[in-house]
Amino acid sequence: MNGSINASHLYNPFNRGFVRVAVGREFQAIFAGDAWINQLKRSNVFLDHPVSVGHGLELVNGLFLYSDIDFAYRRSVSDYKTNPQLDSLFGNVLKDNQAIAFASYNALYGKVKLAYTPGQRYIREPRQKIILGSAWPTFYGLWRKGIKGPFNSKVDFDYLEFGLEQQVKLGITGISSYTLLSGSFLNRKDLRLVDYKFQRRGDPLLFSNPHEAFQSLDSTFPVFNRFYQAHYLHEFNGFLLNKVPLLKSWNCAK
């Protein structure tokens, strides 16, 4: 039996204060954001028993603090019986399609994220605060630590990331959005495969989410030193297609 239970509570609608808990037993992807073709590979699957507690709070207008404690018991699925029919359907794409064998272990993590949006506009109603956005991007810093020792946890690493993100409305020409980030491991004393940072490949035959993938990459690979990453997406929302007579008529008919 696999499954999960999640619960969250917004205890203060004025400063967006919330708590959440989650517990489960699930098959998980080693790199959950990987291309769809890699999601089919057994080498991207492990069995996870997670317990998670999180909290979020707006300290002052535009400044949010998020914190999480996560514990997990992780197991390989290399001893599971599998059906070879999927391998035959995809031929050489899924050759040598075997789950990764590793010894089961406990893992305890702590994560803290601080995000700030300058000039954040809002409306304060009698029972809640409604955030309207800002002309400035959101800047954030994130620290994730593998905590060795408590609950027989084996992981031991520190990962630090800084970045910014924004969505910009450009009138009738559409909406632009971008993300910029840089991260690195401060230490990798005991860094397990599940906790690697990856650069995501593009999807065969399909277009990936431009904020997560690099369409021209033909393979996904891990990064251990400092990396810099940027993504940009513009949605014209019909600005160009509506100038084509036949397409404009079809859109209006819809």
XYZ file of C-alpha atoms in Angstrom:
254
model
C 0.000 0.000 0.000
C 1.370 3.375 -1.073
C -0.107 6.778 -0.465
C 0.280 10.083 1.334
C -1.624 12.401 3.658
C -1.135 16.173 3.554
C -2.701 18.829 5.742
C -2.173 22.589 5.935
C -3.664 25.403 7.983
C -3.586 29.153 7.318
C -3.610 30.443 10.866
C -3.115 34.140 10.070
C -4.583 35.504 6.793
C -2.968 38.919 7.335
C 0.680 37.802 7.326
C 0.028 34.559 5.398
C 1.163 32.463 8.359
C 0.629 28.751 7.734
C 1.739 25.339 8.977
C 1.678 22.062 7.068
C 2.394 18.403 7.760
C 2.761 15.461 5.390
C 3.427 11.750 5.766
C 3.468 8.959 3.227
C 4.973 5.932 1.545
C 5.525 6.501 -2.164
C 7.616 5.655 -5.188
C 9.548 8.813 -5.972
C 11.768 10.011 -8.806
C 15.422 10.604 -8.021
C 15.123 13.715 -10.183
C 11.422 14.593 -10.156
C 11.794 17.384 -12.718
C 13.557 15.281 -15.337
C 12.418 14.819 -18.940
C 9.473 12.488 -19.506
C 11.663 9.860 -21.163
C 13.831 9.662 -18.037
C 10.741 9.428 -15.840
C 10.071 6.052 -17.481
C 13.436 4.656 -16.450
C 13.681 2.425 -13.390
C 17.037 4.040 -12.651
C 15.098 7.193 -11.702
C 12.880 5.484 -9.094
C 13.258 4.763 -5.374
C 10.896 4.075 -2.470
C 10.439 6.898 0.013
C 8.819 7.011 3.488
C 8.700 10.786 4.190
C 7.504 12.812 7.166
C 7.542 16.583 6.683
C 6.651 19.653 8.752
C 6.704 23.170 7.291
C 5.951 26.749 8.310
C 5.676 30.047 6.455
C 5.239 33.644 7.626
C 5.392 37.188 6.232
C 7.709 39.056 8.621
C 7.118 42.507 7.134
C 5.417 43.534 3.916
C 7.025 41.591 1.074
C 9.473 39.618 3.256
C 8.589 35.937 3.713
C 10.342 33.292 5.784
C 9.789 29.596 5.051
C 11.219 26.712 7.085
C 10.930 22.936 6.717
C 12.052 19.834 8.569
C 11.919 16.623 6.543
C 12.675 13.058 7.590
C 12.686 10.100 5.212
C 13.504 6.393 5.167
C 14.774 5.592 1.674
C 14.963 2.237 -0.045
C 16.088 0.949 -3.423
C 13.590 -0.844 -5.673
C 16.242 -3.008 -7.335
C 14.723 -6.138 -5.774
C 11.231 -5.487 -7.225
C 9.894 -7.667 -10.021
C 9.342 -5.667 -13.207
C 7.540 -6.115 -16.525
C 9.827 -6.040 -19.607
C 7.065 -4.967 -22.026
C 7.798 -1.266 -21.540
C 11.458 -1.875 -22.454
C 10.476 -3.485 -25.753
C 8.150 -0.606 -26.664
C 10.911 2.018 -26.414
C 13.733 -0.111 -27.820
C 17.211 1.320 -27.410
C 15.928 4.397 -25.584
C 15.390 2.336 -22.426
C 18.227 -0.142 -22.840
C 19.869 -1.434 -19.657
C 16.798 -0.186 -17.791
C 17.501 -1.282 -14.223
C 16.829 0.311 -10.859
C 19.838 1.611 -8.914
C 20.781 -0.593 -5.968
C 21.749 1.124 -2.713
C 21.610 0.330 0.993
C 18.519 1.635 2.796
C 19.155 4.685 4.964
C 17.517 7.409 7.049
C 17.773 11.068 6.042
C 16.969 14.225 8.005
C 16.893 17.625 6.308
C 16.410 21.225 7.299
C 15.523 23.962 4.824
C 15.204 27.730 5.265
C 14.116 30.137 2.508
C 13.941 33.925 2.760
C 12.136 35.735 -0.072
C 11.690 39.485 -0.500
C 9.630 41.449 -3.010
C 10.360 45.214 -2.829
C 7.405 47.559 -3.234
C 4.803 44.849 -2.790
C 1.292 46.265 -3.199
C -1.631 44.899 -1.237
C -5.173 45.502 -0.032
C -6.006 44.972 3.620
C -9.553 43.766 4.077
C -11.305 43.129 7.398
C -10.362 39.448 7.436
C -7.389 39.081 5.100
C -4.553 40.706 3.205
C -4.712 40.460 -0.603
C -1.333 40.719 -2.352
C -1.497 42.600 -5.678
C 2.092 42.187 -6.854
C 5.010 44.512 -7.461
C 6.986 46.191 -10.218
C 10.113 44.587 -8.722
C 11.245 40.958 -8.917
C 11.241 38.601 -5.952
C 14.728 37.983 -4.539
C 15.366 34.860 -2.495
C 18.026 32.920 -0.654
C 17.696 29.222 0.194
C 19.772 26.998 2.486
C 19.223 23.234 2.609
C 21.160 21.050 5.026
C 21.495 17.308 5.355
C 21.626 16.738 9.133
C 23.722 13.778 10.200
C 23.092 11.993 13.505
C 19.501 12.469 14.774
C 17.192 9.511 13.994
C 20.255 7.699 12.612
C 20.382 10.107 9.672
C 23.288 9.439 7.290
C 23.240 12.513 5.036
C 25.649 15.391 5.639
C 25.790 18.336 3.237
C 25.022 22.043 2.871
C 23.499 23.609 -0.243
C 23.089 27.371 -0.716
C 21.165 29.058 -3.538
C 20.341 32.652 -4.465
C 18.003 33.812 -7.191
C 15.283 36.118 -8.444
C 12.105 35.703 -10.448
C 9.472 37.965 -11.943
C 6.460 38.074 -14.225
C 6.095 41.270 -16.289
C 2.894 42.267 -18.106
C 3.712 44.081 -21.359
C 0.282 45.297 -22.350
C -1.181 43.873 -25.563
C 2.151 42.260 -26.516
C 1.825 39.607 -23.813
C 3.479 38.537 -20.583
C 7.173 37.894 -19.953
C 8.578 35.874 -17.075
C 12.134 35.041 -16.131
C 14.182 33.311 -13.440
C 17.854 33.760 -12.563
C 19.619 31.636 -9.965
C 22.992 30.416 -8.779
C 23.737 27.624 -6.318
C 26.547 25.518 -4.902
C 27.256 22.872 -2.291
C 29.194 24.305 0.627
C 30.092 20.772 1.729
C 29.415 17.272 0.382
C 30.588 15.058 3.242
C 27.764 12.573 2.612
C 25.746 13.585 -0.430
C 23.451 10.843 -1.732
C 22.186 10.487 -5.297
C 18.667 11.606 -4.340
C 20.052 14.989 -3.190
C 22.105 15.815 -6.293
C 21.403 18.994 -8.239
C 20.679 18.332 -11.917
C 20.573 20.283 -15.147
C 17.508 19.011 -16.980
C 17.629 17.802 -20.572
C 14.996 18.655 -23.173
C 12.067 16.351 -23.904
C 12.167 14.262 -27.098
C 9.367 15.268 -29.524
C 7.883 17.700 -26.995
C 8.672 21.172 -25.658
C 9.633 21.324 -21.990
C 8.690 23.923 -19.412
C 11.116 26.743 -20.358
C 11.572 27.660 -16.683
C 12.907 24.214 -15.800
C 14.593 22.653 -18.823
C 17.177 23.335 -21.519
C 15.575 22.061 -24.710
C 18.859 21.705 -26.619
C 20.494 19.442 -24.002
C 20.420 15.784 -25.039
C 21.075 14.425 -21.543
C 20.501 15.275 -17.889
C 23.640 15.681 -15.779
C 24.443 16.490 -12.140
C 26.346 19.596 -11.038
C 28.520 19.706 -7.924
C 30.326 23.043 -8.264
C 28.775 26.497 -8.467
C 26.371 26.856 -11.372
C 24.481 29.742 -12.945
C 21.091 29.239 -14.542
C 18.688 31.525 -16.387
C 15.348 31.032 -18.117
C 13.128 33.429 -20.051
C 9.628 32.919 -21.409
C 7.353 35.279 -23.322
C 3.698 34.478 -24.001
C 2.211 36.590 -26.772
C -1.375 35.630 -25.834
C -2.556 35.891 -29.424
C -0.721 39.145 -30.232
C 0.914 37.610 -33.347
C -1.600 34.925 -34.345
C -4.501 37.361 -34.205
C -2.902 39.276 -37.083
C -3.293 36.238 -39.358
C -6.806 36.534 -40.886
C -7.831 32.872 -40.830
C -6.479 32.236 -37.352
C -8.073 35.426 -36.035
C -11.482 34.359 -37.380
C -11.069 30.888 -35.812
C -10.143 32.388 -32.431
C -13.156 34.701 -32.526
C -15.435 31.781 -33.418
C -14.243 29.896 -30.370
